[in-house]
mmCIF file of C-alpha atoms in Angstrom:
data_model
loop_
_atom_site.group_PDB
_atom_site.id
_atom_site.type_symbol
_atom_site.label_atom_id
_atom_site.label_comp_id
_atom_site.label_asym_id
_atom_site.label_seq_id
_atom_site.Cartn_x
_atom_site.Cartn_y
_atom_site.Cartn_z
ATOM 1 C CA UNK A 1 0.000 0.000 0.000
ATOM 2 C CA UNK A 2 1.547 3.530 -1.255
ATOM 3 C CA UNK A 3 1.423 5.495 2.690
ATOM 4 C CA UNK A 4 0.602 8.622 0.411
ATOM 5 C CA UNK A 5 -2.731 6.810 -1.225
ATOM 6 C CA UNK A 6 -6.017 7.789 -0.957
ATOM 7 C CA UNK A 7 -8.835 5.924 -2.824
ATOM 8 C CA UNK A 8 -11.353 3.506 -3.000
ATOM 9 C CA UNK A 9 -12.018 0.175 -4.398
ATOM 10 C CA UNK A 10 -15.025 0.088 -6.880
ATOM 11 C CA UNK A 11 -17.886 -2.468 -5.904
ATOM 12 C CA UNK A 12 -17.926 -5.104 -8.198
ATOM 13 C CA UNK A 13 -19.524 -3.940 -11.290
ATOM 14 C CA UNK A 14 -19.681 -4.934 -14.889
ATOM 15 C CA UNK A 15 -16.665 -6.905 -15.838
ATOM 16 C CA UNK A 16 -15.715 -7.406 -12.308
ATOM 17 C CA UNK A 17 -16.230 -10.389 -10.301
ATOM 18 C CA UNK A 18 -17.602 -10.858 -6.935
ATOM 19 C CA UNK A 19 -15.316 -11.547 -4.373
ATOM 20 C CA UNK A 20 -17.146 -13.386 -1.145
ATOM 21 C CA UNK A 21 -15.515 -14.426 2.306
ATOM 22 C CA UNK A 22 -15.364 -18.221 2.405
ATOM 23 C CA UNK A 23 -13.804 -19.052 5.770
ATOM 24 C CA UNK A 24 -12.607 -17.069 9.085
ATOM 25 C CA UNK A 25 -9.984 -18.392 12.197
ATOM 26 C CA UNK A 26 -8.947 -16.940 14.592
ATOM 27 C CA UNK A 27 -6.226 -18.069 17.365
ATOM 28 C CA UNK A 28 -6.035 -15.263 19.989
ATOM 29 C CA UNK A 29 -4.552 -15.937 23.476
ATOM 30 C CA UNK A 30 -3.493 -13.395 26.222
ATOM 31 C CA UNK A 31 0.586 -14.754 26.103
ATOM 32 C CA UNK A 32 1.389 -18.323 24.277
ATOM 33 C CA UNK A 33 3.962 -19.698 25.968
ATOM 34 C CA UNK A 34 4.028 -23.548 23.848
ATOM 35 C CA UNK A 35 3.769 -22.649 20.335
ATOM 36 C CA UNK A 36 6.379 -20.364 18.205
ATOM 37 C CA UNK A 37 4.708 -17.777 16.054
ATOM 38 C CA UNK A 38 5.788 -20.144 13.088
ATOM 39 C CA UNK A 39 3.545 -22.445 14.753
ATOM 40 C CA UNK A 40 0.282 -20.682 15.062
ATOM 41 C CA UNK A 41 0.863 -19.286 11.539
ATOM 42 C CA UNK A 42 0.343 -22.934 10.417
ATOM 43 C CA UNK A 43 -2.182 -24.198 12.718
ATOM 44 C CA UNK A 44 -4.491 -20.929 12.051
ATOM 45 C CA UNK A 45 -3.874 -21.084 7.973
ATOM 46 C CA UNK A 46 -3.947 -25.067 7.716
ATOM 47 C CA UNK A 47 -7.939 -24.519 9.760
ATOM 48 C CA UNK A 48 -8.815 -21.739 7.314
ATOM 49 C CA UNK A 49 -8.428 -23.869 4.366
ATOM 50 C CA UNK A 50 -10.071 -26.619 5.862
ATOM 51 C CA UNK A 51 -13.311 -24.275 6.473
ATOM 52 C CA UNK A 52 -13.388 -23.130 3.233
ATOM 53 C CA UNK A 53 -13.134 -26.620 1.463
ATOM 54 C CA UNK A 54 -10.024 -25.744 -0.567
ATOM 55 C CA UNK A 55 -6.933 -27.132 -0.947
ATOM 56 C CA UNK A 56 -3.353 -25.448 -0.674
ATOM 57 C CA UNK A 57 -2.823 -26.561 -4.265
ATOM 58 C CA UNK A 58 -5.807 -24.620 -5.238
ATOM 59 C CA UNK A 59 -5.197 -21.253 -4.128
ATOM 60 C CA UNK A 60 -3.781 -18.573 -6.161
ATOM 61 C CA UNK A 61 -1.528 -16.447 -3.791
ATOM 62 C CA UNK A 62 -0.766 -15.815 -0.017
ATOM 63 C CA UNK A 63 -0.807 -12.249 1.334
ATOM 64 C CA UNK A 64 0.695 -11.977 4.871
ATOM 65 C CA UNK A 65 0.915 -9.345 7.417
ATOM 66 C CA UNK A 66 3.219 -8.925 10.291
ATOM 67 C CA UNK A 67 5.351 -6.367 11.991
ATOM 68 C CA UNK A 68 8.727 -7.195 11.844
ATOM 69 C CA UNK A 69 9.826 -5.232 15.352
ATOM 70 C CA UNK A 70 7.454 -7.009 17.503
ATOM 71 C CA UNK A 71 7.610 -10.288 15.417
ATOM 72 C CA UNK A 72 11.732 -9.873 16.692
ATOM 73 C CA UNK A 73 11.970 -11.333 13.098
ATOM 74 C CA UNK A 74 13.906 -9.802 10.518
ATOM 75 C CA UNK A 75 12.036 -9.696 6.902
ATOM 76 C CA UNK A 76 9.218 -11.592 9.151
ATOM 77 C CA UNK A 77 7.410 -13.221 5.696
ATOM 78 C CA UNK A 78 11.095 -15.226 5.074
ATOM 79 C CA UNK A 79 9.932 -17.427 8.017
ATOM 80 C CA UNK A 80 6.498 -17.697 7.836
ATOM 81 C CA UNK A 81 5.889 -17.469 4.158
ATOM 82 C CA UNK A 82 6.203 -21.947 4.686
ATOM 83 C CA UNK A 83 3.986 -22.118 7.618
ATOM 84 C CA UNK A 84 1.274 -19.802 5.572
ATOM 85 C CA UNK A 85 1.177 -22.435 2.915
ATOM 86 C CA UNK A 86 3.406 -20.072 0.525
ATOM 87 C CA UNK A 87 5.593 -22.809 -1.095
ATOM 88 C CA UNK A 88 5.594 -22.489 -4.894
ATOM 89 C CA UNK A 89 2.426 -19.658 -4.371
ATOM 90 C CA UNK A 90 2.814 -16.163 -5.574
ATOM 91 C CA UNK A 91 3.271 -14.344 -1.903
ATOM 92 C CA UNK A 92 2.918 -10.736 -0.709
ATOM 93 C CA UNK A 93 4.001 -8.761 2.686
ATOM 94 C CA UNK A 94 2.124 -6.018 3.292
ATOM 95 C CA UNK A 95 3.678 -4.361 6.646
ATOM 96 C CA UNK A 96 1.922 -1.226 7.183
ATOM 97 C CA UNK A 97 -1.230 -2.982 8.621
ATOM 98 C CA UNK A 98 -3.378 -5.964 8.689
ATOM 99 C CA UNK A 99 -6.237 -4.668 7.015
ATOM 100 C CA UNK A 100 -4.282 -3.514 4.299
ATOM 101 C CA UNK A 101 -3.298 -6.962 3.644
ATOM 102 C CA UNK A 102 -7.268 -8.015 3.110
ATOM 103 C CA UNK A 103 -8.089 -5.284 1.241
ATOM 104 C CA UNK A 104 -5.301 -6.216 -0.979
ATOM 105 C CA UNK A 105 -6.437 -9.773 -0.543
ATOM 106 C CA UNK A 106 -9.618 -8.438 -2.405
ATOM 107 C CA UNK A 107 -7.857 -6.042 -4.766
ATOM 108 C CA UNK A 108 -6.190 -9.083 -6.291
ATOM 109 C CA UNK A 109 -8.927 -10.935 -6.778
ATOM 110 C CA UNK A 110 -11.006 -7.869 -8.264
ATOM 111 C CA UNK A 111 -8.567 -7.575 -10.557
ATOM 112 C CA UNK A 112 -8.423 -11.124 -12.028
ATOM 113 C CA UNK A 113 -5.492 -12.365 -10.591
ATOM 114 C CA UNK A 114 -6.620 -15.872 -9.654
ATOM 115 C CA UNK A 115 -9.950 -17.080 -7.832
ATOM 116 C CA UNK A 116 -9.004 -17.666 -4.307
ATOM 117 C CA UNK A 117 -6.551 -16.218 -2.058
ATOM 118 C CA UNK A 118 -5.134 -16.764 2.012
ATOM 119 C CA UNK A 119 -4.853 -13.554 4.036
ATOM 120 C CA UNK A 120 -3.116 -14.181 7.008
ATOM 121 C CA UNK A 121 -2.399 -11.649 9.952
ATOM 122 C CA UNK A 122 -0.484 -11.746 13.244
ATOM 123 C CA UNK A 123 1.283 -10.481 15.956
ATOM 124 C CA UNK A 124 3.008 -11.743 18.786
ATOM 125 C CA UNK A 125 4.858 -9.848 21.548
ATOM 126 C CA UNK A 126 5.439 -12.250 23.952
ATOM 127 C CA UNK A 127 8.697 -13.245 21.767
ATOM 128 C CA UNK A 128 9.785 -10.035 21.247
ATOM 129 C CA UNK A 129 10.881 -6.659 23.554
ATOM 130 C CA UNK A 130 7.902 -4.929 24.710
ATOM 131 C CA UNK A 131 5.630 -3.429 22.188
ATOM 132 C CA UNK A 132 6.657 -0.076 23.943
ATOM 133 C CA UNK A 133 10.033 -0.444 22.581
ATOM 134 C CA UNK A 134 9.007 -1.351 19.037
ATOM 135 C CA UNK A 135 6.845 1.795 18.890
ATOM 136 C CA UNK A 136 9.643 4.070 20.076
ATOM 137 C CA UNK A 137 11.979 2.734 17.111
ATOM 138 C CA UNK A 138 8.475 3.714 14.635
ATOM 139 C CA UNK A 139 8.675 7.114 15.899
ATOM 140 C CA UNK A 140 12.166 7.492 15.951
ATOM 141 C CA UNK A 141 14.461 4.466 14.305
ATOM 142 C CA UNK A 142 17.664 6.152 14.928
ATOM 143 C CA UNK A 143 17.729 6.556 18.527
ATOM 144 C CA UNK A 144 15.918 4.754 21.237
ATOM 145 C CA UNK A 145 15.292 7.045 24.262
ATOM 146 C CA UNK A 146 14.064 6.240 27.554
ATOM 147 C CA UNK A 147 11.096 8.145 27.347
ATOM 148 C CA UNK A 148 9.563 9.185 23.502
ATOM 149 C CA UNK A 149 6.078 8.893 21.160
ATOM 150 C CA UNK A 150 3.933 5.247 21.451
ATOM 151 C CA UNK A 151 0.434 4.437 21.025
ATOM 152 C CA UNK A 152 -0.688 4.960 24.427
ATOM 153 C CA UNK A 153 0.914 8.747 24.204
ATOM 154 C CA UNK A 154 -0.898 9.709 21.176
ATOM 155 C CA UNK A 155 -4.170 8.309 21.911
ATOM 156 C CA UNK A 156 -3.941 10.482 24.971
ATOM 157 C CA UNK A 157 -3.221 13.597 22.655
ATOM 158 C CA UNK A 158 -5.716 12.579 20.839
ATOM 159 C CA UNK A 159 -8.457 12.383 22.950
ATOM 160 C CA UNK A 160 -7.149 15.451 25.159
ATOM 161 C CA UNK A 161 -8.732 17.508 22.012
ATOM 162 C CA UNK A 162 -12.046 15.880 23.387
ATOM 163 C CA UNK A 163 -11.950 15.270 26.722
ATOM 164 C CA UNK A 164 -11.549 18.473 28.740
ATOM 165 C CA UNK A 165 -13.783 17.865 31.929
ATOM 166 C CA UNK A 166 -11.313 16.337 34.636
ATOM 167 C CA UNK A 167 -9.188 13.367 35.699
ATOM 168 C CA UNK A 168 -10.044 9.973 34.038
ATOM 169 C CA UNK A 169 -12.004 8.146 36.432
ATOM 170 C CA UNK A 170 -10.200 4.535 37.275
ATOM 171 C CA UNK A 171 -7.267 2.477 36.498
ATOM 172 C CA UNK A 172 -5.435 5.974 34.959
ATOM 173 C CA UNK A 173 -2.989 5.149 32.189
ATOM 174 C CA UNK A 174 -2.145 8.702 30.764
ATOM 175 C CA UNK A 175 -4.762 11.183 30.596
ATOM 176 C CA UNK A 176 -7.306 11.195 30.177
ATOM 177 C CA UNK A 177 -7.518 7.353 29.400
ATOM 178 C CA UNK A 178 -7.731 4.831 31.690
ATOM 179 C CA UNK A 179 -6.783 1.119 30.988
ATOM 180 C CA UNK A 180 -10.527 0.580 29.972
ATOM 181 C CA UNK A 181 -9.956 2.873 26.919
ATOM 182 C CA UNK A 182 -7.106 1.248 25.535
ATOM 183 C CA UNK A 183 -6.925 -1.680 23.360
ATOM 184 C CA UNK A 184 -6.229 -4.921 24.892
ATOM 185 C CA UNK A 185 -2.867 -6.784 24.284
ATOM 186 C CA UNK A 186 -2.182 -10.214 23.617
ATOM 187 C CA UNK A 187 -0.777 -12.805 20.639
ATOM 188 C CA UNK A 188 -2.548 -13.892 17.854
ATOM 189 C CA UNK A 189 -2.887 -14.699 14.244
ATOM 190 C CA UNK A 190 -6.379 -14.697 12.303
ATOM 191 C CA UNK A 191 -6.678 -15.910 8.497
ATOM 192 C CA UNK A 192 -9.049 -15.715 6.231
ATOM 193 C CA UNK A 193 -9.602 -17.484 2.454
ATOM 194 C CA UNK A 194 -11.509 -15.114 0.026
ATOM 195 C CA UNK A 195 -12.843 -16.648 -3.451
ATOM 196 C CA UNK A 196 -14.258 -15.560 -6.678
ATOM 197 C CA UNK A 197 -17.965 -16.335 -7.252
ATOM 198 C CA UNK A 198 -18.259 -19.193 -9.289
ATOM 199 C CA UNK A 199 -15.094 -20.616 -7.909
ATOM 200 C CA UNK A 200 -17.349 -22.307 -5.068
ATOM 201 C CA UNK A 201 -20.210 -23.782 -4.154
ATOM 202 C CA UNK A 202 -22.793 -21.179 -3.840
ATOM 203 C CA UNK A 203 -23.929 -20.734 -0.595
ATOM 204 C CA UNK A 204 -20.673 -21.312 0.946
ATOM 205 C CA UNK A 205 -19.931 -17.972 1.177
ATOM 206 C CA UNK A 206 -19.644 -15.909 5.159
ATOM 207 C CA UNK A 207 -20.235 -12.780 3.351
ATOM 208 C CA UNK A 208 -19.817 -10.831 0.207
ATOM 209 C CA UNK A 209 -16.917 -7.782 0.114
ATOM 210 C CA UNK A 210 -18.915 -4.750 -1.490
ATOM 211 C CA UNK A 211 -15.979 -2.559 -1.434
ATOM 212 C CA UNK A 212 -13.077 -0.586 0.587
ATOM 213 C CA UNK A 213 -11.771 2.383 1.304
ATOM 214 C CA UNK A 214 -8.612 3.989 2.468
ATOM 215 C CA UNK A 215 -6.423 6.657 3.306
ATOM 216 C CA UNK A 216 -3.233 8.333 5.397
ATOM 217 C CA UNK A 217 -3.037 11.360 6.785
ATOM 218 C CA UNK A 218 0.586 12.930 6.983
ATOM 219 C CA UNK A 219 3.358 11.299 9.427
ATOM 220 C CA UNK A 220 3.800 14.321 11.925
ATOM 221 C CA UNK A 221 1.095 15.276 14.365
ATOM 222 C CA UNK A 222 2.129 18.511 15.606
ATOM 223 C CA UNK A 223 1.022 18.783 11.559
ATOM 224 C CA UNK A 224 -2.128 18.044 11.761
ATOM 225 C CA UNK A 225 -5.476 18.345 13.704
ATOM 226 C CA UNK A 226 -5.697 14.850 16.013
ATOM 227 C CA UNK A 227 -9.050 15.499 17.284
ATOM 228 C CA UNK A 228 -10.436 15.549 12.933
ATOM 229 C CA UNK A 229 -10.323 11.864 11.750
ATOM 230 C CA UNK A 230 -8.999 13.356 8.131
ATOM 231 C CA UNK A 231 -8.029 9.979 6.906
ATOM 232 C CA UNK A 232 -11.461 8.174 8.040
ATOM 233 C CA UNK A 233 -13.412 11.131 6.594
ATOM 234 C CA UNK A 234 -11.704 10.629 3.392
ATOM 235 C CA UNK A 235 -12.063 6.784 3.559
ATOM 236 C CA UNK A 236 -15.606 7.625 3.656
ATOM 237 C CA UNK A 237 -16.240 10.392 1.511
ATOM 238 C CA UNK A 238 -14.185 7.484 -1.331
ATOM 239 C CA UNK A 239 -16.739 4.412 -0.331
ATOM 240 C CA UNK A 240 -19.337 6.971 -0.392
ATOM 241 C CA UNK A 241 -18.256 7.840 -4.159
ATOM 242 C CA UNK A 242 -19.038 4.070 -4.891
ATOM 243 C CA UNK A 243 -22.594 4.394 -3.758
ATOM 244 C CA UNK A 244 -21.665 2.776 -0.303
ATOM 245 C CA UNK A 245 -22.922 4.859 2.326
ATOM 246 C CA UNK A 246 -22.918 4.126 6.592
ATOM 247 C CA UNK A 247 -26.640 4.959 6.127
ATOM 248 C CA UNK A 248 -27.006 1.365 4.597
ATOM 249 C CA UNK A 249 -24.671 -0.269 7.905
ATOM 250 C CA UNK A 250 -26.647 -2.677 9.721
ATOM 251 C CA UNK A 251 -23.508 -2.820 12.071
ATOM 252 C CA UNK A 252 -19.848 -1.898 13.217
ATOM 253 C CA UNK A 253 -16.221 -3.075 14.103
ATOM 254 C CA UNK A 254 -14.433 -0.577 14.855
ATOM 255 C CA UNK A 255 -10.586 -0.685 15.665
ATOM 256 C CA UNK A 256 -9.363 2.642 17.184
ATOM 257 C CA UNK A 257 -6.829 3.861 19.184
ATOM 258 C CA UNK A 258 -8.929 4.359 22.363
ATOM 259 C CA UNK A 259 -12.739 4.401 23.406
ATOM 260 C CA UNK A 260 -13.189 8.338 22.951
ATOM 261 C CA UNK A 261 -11.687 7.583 19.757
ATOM 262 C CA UNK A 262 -14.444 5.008 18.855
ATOM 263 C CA UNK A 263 -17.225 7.717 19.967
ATOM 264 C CA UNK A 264 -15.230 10.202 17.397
ATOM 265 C CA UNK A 265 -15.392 7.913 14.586
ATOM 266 C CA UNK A 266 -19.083 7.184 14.791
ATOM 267 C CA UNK A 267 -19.226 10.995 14.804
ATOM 268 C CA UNK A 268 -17.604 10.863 11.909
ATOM 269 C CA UNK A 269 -19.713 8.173 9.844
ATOM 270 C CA UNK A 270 -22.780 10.071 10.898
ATOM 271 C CA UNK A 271 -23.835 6.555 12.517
ATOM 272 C CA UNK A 272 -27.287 6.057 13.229
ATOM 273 C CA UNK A 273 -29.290 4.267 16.156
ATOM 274 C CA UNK A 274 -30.043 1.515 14.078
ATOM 275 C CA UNK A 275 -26.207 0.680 13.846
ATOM 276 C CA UNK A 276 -24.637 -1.668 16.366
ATOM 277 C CA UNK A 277 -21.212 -0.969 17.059
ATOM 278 C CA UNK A 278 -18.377 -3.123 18.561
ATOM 279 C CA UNK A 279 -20.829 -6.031 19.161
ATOM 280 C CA UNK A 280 -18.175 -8.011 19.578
ATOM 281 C CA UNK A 281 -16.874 -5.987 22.618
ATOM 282 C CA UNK A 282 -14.851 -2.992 23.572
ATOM 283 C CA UNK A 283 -11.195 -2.660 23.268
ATOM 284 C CA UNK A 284 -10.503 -3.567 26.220
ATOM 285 C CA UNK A 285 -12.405 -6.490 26.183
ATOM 286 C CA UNK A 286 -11.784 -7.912 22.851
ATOM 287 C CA UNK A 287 -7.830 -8.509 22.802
ATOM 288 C CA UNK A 288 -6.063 -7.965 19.621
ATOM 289 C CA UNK A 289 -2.433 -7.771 18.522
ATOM 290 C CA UNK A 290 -1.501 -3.954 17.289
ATOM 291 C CA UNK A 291 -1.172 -4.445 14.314
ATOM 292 C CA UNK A 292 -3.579 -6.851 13.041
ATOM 293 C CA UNK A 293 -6.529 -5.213 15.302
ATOM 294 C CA UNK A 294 -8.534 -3.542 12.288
ATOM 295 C CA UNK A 295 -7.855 -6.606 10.160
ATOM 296 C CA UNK A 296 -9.260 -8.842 13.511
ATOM 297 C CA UNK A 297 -12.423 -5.918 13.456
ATOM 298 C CA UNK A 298 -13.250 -6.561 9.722
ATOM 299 C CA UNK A 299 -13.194 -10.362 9.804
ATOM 300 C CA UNK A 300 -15.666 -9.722 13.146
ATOM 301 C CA UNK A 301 -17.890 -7.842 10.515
ATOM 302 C CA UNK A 302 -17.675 -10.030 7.824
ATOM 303 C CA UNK A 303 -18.280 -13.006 10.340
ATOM 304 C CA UNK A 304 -21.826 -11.251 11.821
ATOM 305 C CA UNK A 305 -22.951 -11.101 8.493
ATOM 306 C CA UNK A 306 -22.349 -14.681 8.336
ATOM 307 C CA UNK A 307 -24.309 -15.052 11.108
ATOM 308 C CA UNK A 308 -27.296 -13.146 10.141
ATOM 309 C CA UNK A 309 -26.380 -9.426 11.448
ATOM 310 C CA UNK A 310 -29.511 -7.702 10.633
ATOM 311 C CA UNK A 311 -32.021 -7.700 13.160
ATOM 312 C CA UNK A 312 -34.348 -5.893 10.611
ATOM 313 C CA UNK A 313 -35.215 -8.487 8.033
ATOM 314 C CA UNK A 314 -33.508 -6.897 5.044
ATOM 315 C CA UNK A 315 -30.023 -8.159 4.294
ATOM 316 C CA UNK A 316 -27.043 -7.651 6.632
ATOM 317 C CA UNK A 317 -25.039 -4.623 5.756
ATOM 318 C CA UNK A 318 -21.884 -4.529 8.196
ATOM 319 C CA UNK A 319 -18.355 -2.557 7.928
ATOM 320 C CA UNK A 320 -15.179 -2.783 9.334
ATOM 321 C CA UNK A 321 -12.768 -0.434 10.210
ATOM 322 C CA UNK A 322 -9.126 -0.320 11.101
ATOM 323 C CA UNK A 323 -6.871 2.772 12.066
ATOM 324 C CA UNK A 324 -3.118 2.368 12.430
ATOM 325 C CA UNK A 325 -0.188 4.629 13.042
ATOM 326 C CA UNK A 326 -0.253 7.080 15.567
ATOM 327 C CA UNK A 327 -3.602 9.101 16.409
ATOM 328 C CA UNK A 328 -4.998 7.571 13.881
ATOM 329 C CA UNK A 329 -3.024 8.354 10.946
ATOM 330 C CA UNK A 330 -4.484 5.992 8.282
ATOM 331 C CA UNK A 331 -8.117 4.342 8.441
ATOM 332 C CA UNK A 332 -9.300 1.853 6.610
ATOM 333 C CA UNK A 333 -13.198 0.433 6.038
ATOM 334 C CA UNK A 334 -14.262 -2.431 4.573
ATOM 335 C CA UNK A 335 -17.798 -3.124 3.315
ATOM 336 C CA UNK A 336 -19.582 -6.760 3.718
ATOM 337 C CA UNK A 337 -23.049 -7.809 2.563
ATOM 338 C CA UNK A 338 -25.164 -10.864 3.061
ATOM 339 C CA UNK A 339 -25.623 -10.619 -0.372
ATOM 340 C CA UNK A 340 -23.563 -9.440 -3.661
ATOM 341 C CA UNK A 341 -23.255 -5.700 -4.218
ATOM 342 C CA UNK A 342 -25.115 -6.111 -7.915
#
């Protein structure tokens, strides 16, 4: 993904195929002490292709996503490309985020290369330093000071432009977040095999991708305004260009950098009442590794439409959404139906 990008990717339209969710896993635990990251790569990518009734020698390409600081891995896909199931498969790395790695995942597919595809995502700390460490090297990878920018610094900046009415109330973190605002931490890899209608038998499917948006906002925050979510306004002002519109949202995942900045972002949507948001839990409460949190989010979404998300007897409209750098720098959102787009 080009950092400086901002666009959309068309729904499926004439001359473009349908691209449907055929299997989710997930393998989350709060610290693995028994199996290598290697190993849960395999175990978690061997389950998704049993789901979705294909075999390894039918699928088309791999993409992968992992951060290669708090994997403690150097060029991280070099070892796990083999537990993916990337042996003689075209693979792809994509390192900025896990969600950029599905929507890629689709993008292939969209654009005819191949009918079916493995997206797998992970992150585990427990091998590495802690994450703390890794995201003082992000902000500044030529010196590693005792005290300098992480996650849990700039959410607080972030929602400082918001919260102005006292001390946060409980387990205090940095202000004015508390430990219940922040996103859990833990180890996990989740997968996920997309196909190509036509490629399967119908009915098969979890959900149908409608489309995606994306965008970054610039590196530096003293350059920009934390508490406007530019890059999540322009991810939706693009999906909104291809006639898909929170309006039509039966439901939400959202991955953000803290709680106020959930509340923000459904400010930003313009979400109604009739939208259910983070039904799978807070952030506190629904543990995902950093980096692959938005792409654990939109597999969440496309999984309740799976399950029959709408509550209101017309199909199941549900969207996930993933921020990553600092503040929330870059969003992503990702559109899934119960059925096709056209």
């Amino acid at each position: 993904m080009n950092v400086n990008q901002e666009t959309a990717a068309p729904p499926p339209g004439p001359g473009k195929p349908n691209v449907a969710v055929l299997a989710i896993h997930t393998n989350v635990v709060e610290r693995e002490e028994h199996r290598s990251l290697e190993e849960m790569i395999f175990q978690a990518s061997r389950t998704a292709l049993e789901q979705a009734g294909i075999d390894h020698s039918e699928l088309d390409g791999v993409v992968l996503s992992g951060n290669d600081q708090v994997d403690g891995r150097v060029i991280s896909c070099m070892p796990s490309a083999g537990p993916a199931g990337g042996v003689d498969l075209d693979v792809t790395m994509i390192a900025s985020s896990g969600e950029h790695a599905l929507v890629y995942g689709y993008l292939r597919l969209l654009s005819g290369q191949g009918d079916s595809v493995l997206v797998v995502g992970w992150g585990k700390p427990s091998e590495s330093v802690h994450p703390d460490f890794a995201e003082l090297v992000s902000a500044e990878p030529y010196l590693l000071r005792a005290i300098g920018m992480n996650d849990t610094l700039a959410a607080a900046l972030q929602a400082s432009t918001w919260v102005t009415d006292g001390p946060a109330q409980g387990d205090a973190v940095s202000w004015p977040l508390t430990r219940d605002d922040l996103p859990a931490r833990c180890d996990g890899v989740y997968a996920a095999v997309l196909a190509v209608e036509g490629s399967f038998e119908p009915g098969r499917e979890l959900a149908w991708i409608h489309g995606a948006g994306w965008s970054t906002d610039r590196y530096e925050m003293g350059a920009r305004d934390l508490g406007v979510q530019t890059a999540l306004t322009k991810a939706k002002d693009h999906l909104a260009s291809a006639g898909l519109c929170p309006d039509d949202w039966t439901s939400v995942e959202i991955a953000a950098p803290s709680e106020p900045a959930v509340v923000a972002a459904c400010a930003t949507l313009g979400l109604g009442g009739h939208t259910a948001v983070n039904g799978t839990g807070s952030l506190a409460s629904s543990p995902a590794p950093a980096h692959v949190a938005g792409l654990a989010r939109m597999l969440a979404a496309a999984g309740s439409v799976g399950r029959g998300g709408s509550s209101t007897g017309s199909p199941a409209v549900a969207a996930g959404i993933g921020m990553n750098g600092f503040a929330g720098q870059g969003a992503t959102v990702m559109v899934f139906g119960e059925e096709t787009k056209v």
